[in-house]
Coordinates of C-alpha atoms in Angstrom, one line a residue:
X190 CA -53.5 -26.1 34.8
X191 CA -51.1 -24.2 37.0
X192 CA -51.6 -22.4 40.0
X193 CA -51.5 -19.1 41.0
X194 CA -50.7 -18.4 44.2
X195 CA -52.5 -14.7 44.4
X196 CA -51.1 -12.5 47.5
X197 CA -52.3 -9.6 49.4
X198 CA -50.8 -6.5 49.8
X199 CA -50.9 -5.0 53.4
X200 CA -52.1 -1.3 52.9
X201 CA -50.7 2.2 53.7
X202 CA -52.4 2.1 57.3
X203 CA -51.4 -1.4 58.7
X204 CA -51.3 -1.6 62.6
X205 CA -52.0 -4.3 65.1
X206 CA -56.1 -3.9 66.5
X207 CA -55.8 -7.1 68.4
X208 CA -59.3 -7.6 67.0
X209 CA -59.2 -10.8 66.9
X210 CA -60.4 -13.6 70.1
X211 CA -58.8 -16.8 69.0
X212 CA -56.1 -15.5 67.2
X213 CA -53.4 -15.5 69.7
X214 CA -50.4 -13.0 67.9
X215 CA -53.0 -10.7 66.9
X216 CA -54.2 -10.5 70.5
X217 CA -50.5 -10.6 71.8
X218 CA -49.2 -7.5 69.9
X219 CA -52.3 -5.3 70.2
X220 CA -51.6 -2.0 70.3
X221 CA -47.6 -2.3 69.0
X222 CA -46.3 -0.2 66.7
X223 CA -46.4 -1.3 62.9
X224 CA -44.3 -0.4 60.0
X225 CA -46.5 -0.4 57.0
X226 CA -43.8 0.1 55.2
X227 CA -41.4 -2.8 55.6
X228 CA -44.9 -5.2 56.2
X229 CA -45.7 -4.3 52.4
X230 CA -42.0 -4.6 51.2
X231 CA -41.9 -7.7 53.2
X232 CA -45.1 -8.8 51.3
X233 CA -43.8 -7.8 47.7
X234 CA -40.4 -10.1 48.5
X235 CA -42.4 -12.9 49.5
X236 CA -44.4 -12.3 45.6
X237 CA -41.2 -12.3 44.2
X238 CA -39.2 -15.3 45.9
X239 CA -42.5 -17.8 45.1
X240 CA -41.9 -16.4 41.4
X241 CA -38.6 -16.9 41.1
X242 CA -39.2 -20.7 42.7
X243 CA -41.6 -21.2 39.0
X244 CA -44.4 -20.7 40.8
X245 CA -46.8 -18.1 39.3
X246 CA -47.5 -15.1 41.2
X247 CA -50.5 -12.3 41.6
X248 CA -51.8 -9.6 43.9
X249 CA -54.7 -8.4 45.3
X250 CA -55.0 -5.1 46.0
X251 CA -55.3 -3.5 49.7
X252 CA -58.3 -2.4 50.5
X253 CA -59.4 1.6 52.1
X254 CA -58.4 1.9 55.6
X255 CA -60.3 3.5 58.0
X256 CA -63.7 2.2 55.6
X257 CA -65.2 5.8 56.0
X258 CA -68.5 3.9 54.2
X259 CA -69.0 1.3 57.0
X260 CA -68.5 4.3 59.6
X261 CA -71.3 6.4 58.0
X262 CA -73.8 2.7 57.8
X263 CA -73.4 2.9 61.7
X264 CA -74.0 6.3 61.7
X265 CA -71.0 8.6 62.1
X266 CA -72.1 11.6 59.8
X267 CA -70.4 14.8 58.3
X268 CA -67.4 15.3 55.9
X269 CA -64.4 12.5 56.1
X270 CA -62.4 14.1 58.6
X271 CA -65.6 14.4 61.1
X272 CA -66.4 10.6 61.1
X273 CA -62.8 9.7 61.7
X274 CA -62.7 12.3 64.7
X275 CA -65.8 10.9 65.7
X276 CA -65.2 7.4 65.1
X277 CA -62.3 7.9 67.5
X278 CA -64.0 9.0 70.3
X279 CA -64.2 7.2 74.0
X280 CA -61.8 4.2 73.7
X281 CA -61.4 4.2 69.8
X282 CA -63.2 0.9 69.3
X283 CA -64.8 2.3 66.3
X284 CA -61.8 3.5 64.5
X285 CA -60.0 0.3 65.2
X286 CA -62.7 -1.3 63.4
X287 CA -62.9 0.1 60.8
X288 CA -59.0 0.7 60.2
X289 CA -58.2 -3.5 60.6
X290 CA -55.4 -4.7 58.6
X291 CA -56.8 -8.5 58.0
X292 CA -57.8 -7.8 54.7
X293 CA -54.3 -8.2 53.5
X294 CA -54.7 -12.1 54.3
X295 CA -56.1 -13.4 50.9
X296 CA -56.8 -16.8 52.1
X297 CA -59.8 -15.2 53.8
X298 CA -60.9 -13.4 50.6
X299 CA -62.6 -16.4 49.0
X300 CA -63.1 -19.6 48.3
X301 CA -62.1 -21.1 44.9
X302 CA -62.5 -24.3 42.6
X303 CA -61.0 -24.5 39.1
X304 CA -62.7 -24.6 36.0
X305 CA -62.2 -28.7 35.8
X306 CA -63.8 -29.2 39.1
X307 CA -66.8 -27.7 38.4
X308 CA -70.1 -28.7 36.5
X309 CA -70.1 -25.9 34.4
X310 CA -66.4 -25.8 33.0
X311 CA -65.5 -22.5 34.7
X312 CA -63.9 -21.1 37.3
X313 CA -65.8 -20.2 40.7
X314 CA -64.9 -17.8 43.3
X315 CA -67.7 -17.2 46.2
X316 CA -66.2 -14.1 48.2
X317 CA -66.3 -14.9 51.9
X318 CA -68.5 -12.8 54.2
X319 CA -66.3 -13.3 56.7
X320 CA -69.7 -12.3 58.9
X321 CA -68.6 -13.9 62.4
X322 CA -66.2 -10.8 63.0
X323 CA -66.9 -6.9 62.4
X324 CA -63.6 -6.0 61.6
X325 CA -63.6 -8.8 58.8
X326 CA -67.2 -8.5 57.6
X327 CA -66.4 -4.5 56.2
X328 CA -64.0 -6.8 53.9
X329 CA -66.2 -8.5 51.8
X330 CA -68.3 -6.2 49.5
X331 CA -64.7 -4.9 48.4
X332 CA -63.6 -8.2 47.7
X333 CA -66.5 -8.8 45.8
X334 CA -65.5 -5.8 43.7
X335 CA -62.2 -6.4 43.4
X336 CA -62.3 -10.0 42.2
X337 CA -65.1 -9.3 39.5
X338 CA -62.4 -6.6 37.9
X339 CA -59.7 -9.1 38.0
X340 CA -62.0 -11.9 37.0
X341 CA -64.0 -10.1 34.7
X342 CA -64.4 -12.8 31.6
X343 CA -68.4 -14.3 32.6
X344 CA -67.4 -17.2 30.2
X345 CA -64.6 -18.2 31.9
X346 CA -65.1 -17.0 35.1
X347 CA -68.3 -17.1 37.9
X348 CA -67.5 -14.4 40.8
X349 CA -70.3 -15.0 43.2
X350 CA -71.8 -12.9 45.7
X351 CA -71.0 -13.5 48.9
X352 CA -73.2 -16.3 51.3
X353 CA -76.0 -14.2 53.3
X354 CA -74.1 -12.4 56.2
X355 CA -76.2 -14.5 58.8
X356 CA -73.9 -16.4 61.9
X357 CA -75.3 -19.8 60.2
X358 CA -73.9 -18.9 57.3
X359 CA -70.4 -17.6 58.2
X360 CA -67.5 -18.6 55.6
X361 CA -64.3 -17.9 56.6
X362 CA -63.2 -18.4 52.8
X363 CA -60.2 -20.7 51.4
X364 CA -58.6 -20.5 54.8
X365 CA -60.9 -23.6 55.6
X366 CA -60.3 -24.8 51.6
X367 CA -58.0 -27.7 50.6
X368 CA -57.9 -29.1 47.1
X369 CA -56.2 -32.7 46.8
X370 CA -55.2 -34.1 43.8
X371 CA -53.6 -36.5 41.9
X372 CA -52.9 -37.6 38.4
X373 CA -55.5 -39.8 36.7
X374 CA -57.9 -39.1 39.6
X375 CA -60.7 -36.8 40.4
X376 CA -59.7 -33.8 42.6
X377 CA -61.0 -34.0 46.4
X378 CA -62.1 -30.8 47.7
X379 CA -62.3 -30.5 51.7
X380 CA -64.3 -27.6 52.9
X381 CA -63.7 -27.8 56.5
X382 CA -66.2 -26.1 59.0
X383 CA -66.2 -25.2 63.0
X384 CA -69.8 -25.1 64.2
X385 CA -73.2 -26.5 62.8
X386 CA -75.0 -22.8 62.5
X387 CA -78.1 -23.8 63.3
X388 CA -77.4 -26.3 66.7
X389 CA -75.8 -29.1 67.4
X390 CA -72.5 -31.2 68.1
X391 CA -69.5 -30.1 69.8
X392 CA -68.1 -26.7 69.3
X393 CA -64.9 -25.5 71.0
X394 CA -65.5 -23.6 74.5
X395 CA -62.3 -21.2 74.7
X396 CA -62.3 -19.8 71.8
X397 CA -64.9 -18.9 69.0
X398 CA -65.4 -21.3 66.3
X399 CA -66.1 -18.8 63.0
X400 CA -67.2 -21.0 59.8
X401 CA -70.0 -23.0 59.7
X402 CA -71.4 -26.3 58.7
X403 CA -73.6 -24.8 56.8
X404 CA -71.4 -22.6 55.2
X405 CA -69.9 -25.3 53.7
X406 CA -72.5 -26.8 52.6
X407 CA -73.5 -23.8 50.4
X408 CA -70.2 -23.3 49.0
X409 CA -70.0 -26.7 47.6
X410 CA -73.1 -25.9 45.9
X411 CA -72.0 -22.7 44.8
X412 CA -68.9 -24.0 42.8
X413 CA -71.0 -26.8 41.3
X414 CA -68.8 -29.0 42.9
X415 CA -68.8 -32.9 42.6
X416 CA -70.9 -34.0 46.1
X417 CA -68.4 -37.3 45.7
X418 CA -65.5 -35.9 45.4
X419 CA -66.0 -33.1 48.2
X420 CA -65.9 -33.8 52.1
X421 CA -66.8 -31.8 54.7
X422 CA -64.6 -32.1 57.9
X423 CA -65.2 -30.6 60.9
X424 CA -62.2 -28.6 62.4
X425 CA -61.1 -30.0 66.0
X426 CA -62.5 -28.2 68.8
X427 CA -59.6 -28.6 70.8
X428 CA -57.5 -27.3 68.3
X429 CA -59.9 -23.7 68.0
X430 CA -59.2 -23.7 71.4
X431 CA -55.5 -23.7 71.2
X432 CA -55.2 -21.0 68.6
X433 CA -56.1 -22.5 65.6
X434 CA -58.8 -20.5 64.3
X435 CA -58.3 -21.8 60.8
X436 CA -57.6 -25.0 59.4
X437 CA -54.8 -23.3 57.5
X438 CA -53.0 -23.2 61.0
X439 CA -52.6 -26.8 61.3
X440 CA -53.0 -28.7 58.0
X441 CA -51.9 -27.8 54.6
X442 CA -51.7 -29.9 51.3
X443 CA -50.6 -29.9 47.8
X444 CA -51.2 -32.2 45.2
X445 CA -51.8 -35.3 46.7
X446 CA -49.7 -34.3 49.8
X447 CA -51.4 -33.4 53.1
X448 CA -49.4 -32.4 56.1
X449 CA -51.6 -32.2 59.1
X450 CA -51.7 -32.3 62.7
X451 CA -53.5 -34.4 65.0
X452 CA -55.6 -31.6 66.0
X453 CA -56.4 -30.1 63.1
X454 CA -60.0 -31.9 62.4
X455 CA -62.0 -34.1 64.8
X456 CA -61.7 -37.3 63.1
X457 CA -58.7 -36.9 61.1
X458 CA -59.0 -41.3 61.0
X459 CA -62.4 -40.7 59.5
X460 CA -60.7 -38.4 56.7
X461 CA -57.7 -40.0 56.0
X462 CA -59.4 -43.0 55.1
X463 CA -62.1 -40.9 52.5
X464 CA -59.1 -39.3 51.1
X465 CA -57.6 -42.6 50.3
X466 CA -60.5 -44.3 48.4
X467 CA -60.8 -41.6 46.6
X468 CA -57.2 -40.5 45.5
X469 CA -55.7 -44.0 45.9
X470 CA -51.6 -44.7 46.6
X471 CA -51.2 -41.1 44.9
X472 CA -52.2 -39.9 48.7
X473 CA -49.7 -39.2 51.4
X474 CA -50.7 -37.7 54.9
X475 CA -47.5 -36.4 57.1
X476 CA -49.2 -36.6 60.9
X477 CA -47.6 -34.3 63.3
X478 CA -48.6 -36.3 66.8
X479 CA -48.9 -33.8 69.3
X480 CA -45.8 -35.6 71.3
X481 CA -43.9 -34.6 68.4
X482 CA -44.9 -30.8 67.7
X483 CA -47.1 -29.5 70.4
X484 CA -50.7 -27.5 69.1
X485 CA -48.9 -24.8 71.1
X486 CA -45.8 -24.5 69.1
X487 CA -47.6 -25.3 65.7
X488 CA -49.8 -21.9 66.7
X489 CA -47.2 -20.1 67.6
X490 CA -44.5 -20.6 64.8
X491 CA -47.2 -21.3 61.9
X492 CA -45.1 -24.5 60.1
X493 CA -48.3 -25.5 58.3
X494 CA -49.2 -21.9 57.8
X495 CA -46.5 -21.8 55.2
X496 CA -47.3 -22.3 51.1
X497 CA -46.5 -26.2 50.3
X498 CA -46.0 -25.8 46.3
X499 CA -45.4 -27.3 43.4
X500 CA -43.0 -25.6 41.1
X501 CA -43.3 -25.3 37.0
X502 CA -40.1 -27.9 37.1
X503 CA -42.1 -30.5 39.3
X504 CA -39.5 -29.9 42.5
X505 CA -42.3 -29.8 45.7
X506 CA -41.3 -27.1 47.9
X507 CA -42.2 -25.1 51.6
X508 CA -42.1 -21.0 52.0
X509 CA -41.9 -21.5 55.8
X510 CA -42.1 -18.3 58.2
X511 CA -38.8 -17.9 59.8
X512 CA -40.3 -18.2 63.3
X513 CA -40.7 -21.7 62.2
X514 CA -36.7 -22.2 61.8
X515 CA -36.5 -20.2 65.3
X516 CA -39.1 -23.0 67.1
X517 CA -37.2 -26.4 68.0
X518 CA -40.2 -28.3 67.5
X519 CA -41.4 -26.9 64.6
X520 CA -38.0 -26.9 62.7
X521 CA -37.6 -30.6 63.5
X522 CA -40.9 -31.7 62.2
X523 CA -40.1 -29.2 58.9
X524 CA -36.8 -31.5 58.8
X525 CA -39.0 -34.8 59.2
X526 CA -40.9 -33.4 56.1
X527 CA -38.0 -32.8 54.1
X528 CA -35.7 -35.9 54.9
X529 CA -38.2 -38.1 54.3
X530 CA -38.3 -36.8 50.8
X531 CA -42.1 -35.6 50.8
X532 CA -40.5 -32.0 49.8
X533 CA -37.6 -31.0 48.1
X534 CA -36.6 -27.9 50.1
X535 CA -37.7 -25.6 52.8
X536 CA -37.7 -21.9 52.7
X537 CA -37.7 -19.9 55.5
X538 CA -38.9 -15.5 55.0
X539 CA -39.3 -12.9 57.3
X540 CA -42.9 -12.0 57.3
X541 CA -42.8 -10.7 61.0
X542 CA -44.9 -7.9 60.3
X543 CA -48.0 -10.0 59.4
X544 CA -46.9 -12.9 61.8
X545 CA -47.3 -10.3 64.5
X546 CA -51.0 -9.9 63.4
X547 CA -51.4 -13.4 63.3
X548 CA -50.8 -14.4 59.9
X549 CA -48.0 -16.5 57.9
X550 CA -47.1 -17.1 54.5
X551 CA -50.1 -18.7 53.9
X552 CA -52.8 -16.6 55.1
X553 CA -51.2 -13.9 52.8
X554 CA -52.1 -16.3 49.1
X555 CA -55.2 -17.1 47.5
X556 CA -54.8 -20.5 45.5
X557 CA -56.2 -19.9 41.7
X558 CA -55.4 -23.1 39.8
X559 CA -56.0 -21.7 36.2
X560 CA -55.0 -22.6 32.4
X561 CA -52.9 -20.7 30.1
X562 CA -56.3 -19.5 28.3
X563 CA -58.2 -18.3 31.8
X564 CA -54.8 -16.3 32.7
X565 CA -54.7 -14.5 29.2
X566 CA -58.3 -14.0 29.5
X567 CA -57.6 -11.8 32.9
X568 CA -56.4 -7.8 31.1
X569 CA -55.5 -6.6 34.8
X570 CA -51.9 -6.4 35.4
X571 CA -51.7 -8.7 38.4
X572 CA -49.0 -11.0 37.2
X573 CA -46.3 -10.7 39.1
X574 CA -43.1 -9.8 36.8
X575 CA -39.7 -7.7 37.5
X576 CA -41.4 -4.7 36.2
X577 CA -44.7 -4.4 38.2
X578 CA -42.2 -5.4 41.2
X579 CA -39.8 -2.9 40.7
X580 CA -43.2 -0.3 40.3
X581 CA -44.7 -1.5 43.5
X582 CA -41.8 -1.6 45.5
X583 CA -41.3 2.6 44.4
X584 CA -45.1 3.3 45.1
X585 CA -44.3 1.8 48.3
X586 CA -41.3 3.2 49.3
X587 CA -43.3 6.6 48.7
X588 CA -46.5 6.1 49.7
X589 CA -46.2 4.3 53.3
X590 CA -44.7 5.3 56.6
X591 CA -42.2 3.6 58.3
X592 CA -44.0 3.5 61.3
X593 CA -47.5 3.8 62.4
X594 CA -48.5 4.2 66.1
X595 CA -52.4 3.2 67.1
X596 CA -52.5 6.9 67.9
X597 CA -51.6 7.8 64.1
X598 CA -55.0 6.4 62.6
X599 CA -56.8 9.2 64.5
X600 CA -55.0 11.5 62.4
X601 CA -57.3 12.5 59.4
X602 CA -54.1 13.2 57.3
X603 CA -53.3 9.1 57.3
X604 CA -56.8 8.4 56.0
X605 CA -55.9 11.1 52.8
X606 CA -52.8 9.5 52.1
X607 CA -54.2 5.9 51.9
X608 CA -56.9 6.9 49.7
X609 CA -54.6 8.9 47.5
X610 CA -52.3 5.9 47.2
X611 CA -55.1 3.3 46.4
X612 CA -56.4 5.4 44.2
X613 CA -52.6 5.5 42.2
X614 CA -52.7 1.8 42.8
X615 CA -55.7 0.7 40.8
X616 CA -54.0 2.6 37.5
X617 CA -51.1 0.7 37.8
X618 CA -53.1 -2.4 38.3
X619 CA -55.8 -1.2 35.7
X620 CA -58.3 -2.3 37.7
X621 CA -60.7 0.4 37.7
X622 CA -62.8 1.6 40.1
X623 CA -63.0 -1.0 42.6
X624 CA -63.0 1.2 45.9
X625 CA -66.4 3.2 47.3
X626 CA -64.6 6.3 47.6
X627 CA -63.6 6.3 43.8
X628 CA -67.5 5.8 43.3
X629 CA -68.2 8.9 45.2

């Protein structure tokens, strides 16, 4: 088995909605001018450095922008260029909607257990409805779509439908996913949750808490996974309310590694000690105390939102954003990591277009642990090699602008030009039809 670490691609019309409560850069920078441009290139280095580390590396596609389909479910009628007019209307709220860049974080597009964690001997996704937020919710029949043409083989591979788009069942997808593992042992999977959907507990008062309980629940079901070997934490309230919307934002873990801070779930004694029966001295925790690396700083520069892997030569290594080297706090507690030998190496990128929107290195990867037989059984060309990079990087250098001004997605002309390079997209891909407006 060896993981894939499965990117998104930002698309033609990214731009900063500030759509988001809870999510404090994407609320920060709402209404800034973008650069699709250099946020996709910046995406396509990122694929290319985790490669060249001997990590394997895929993409997912973008997906349409404005979604003219969800504007005509709410009603906007006439031809494409009327429902965009129309959509922007008033304050715009509409159009903004409809024209949000989150899709481009994968971690949000599902949630995923390998094929030797499950009863059934194959590999699961369950898209994420992503139903607590509009802007997020247009995202997941696309998803859906997309990952049954990448994951097409039904003997190898189960593609679920999403979880019932109901607020007690809202699944924020692998963002609130860790798999644990060690040799000789059973993996752990933690499916970590905000809120019980239907009552009860403590929830966090500031900000929205957006996966539930029962969520999780069903997702453990859904990927036939062992009820032993999978807990169920419940994210810290405290930490929701400092920014951490995900548990991606405070904890991260590989292999039987787990850095996390004190805040990220609300009895992080409680899991430590589960983790340990069941992974044994193979399990390490790195605590980041809040006197050490304030909630405040770990939201703002993202130091756990970075990918913790495991390359094909066994070194363990960090792809860190670089406004993690740029925070004091979170630099030093990246340095406690690495000179206490838990990793071999930090990395720092520049991801500043999607950190500006709220998410790091990795709210951009889907985790897609897989053997060499499920990989050749995948015929889309979403492997990440020189010559699909060198492709990508030309269809992006002619099909996005440099810079995109809130204004701009008003402009009926934008919405032609994503379509038409979406549409080039899925050929090189060979993907098929995956979007609505190739369906008619």
């Amino acid at each position: 088995m060896r993981e894939v670490n499965f990117d998104g691609l930002c698309g033609p019309t990214h731009n900063y909605g500030g759509l988001s409560p809870g999510n404090v850069a994407s609320m920060t920078h709402s209404g800034a001018r973008s650069s699709p441009k250099s946020a996709a290139l910046q995406g396509l280095a990122k694929m290319r450095f985790v490669r060249e580390l001997g990590v394997p590396a895929a993409l997912l596609p973008p997906q349409p922008r404005p979604s003219l389909r969800w504007l005509r479910s709410v009603g906007f009628r006439g031809g494409d260029d009327d429902v965009i007019r129309q959509a922007a209307a008033g304050d715009g709220v509409w159009l903004r909607l409809a024209s949000s860049a989150a899709a481009m974080w994968t971690a949000n597009a599902a949630t995923v257990a390998p094929s030797p964690d499950t009863a059934d001997q194959r590999l699961h996704l369950v898209p994420a409805n992503l139903n607590f937020m509009v802007h997020r919710a247009i995202e997941a029949e696309t998803t859906h779509s997309v990952l049954r043409a990448i994951f097409a083989d039904e003997a190898r591979f189960a593609v679920h439908a999403p979880l019932p788009a109901v607020s007690q069942l809202a699944d924020e997808g692998a963002a609130n996913h860790t798999r644990l593992h060690v040799p000789g042992r059973p993996a752990v999977h933690l499916l970590a949750w905000g809120r019980r959907g239907l009552g009860g507990g403590r929830a966090p008062v500031r900000f929205p808490a957006r996966h539930t309980y029962e969520a999780a629940e069903s997702l453990a079901r859904l990927l036939q996974l062992d009820p032993e070997h999978t807990l169920l934490p419940q994210q810290h309230p405290d930490g929701i309310d400092a920014g951490a919307f995900h548990t991606d934002v405070l904890a991260v873990g590989d292999g039987g590694l787990l850095l996390v801070h004190e805040l990220a779930f609300a009895d992080l004694d409680g899991l430590l000690e589960g983790l340990r029966r069941r992974l044994g001295d193979g399990f390490t925790a790195v605590i980041a105390r809040e006197s050490e690396l304030p909630v405040a700083d770990a939201v703002a520069a993202y130091p756990f939102n970075s990918q913790l892997l495991t390359t094909e030569s066994g070194r363990r290594v960090i792809v860190a954003p670089e406004e993690s080297r740029e925070n004091p706090r979170a630099l030093d507690f990246l340095s406690r990591v690495q000179a206490d030998g838990h990793v071999d190496a930090v990395h720092y990128l520049d991801l500043r277009q999607s950190m500006r929107n709220g998410g790091g290195p990795a709210c951009l990867r889907l985790r897609v642990a897989m053997s060499d037989q499920e990989r050749a059984a995948i015929q889309a060309r979403v492997f990440v090699d020189d010559p699909l990079l060198e492709e990508l990087n030309a269809w992006v250098e002619r099909s996005y602008r440099d810079a995109l001004d809130p204004r701009d997605l008003a402009d009926p002309l934008l919405a032609r030009e994503s379509m038409a390079a979406l549409d080039e997209l899925t050929g090189i891909l060979r993907i098929g039809s995956v979007y609505d407006f190739q369906r008619g």
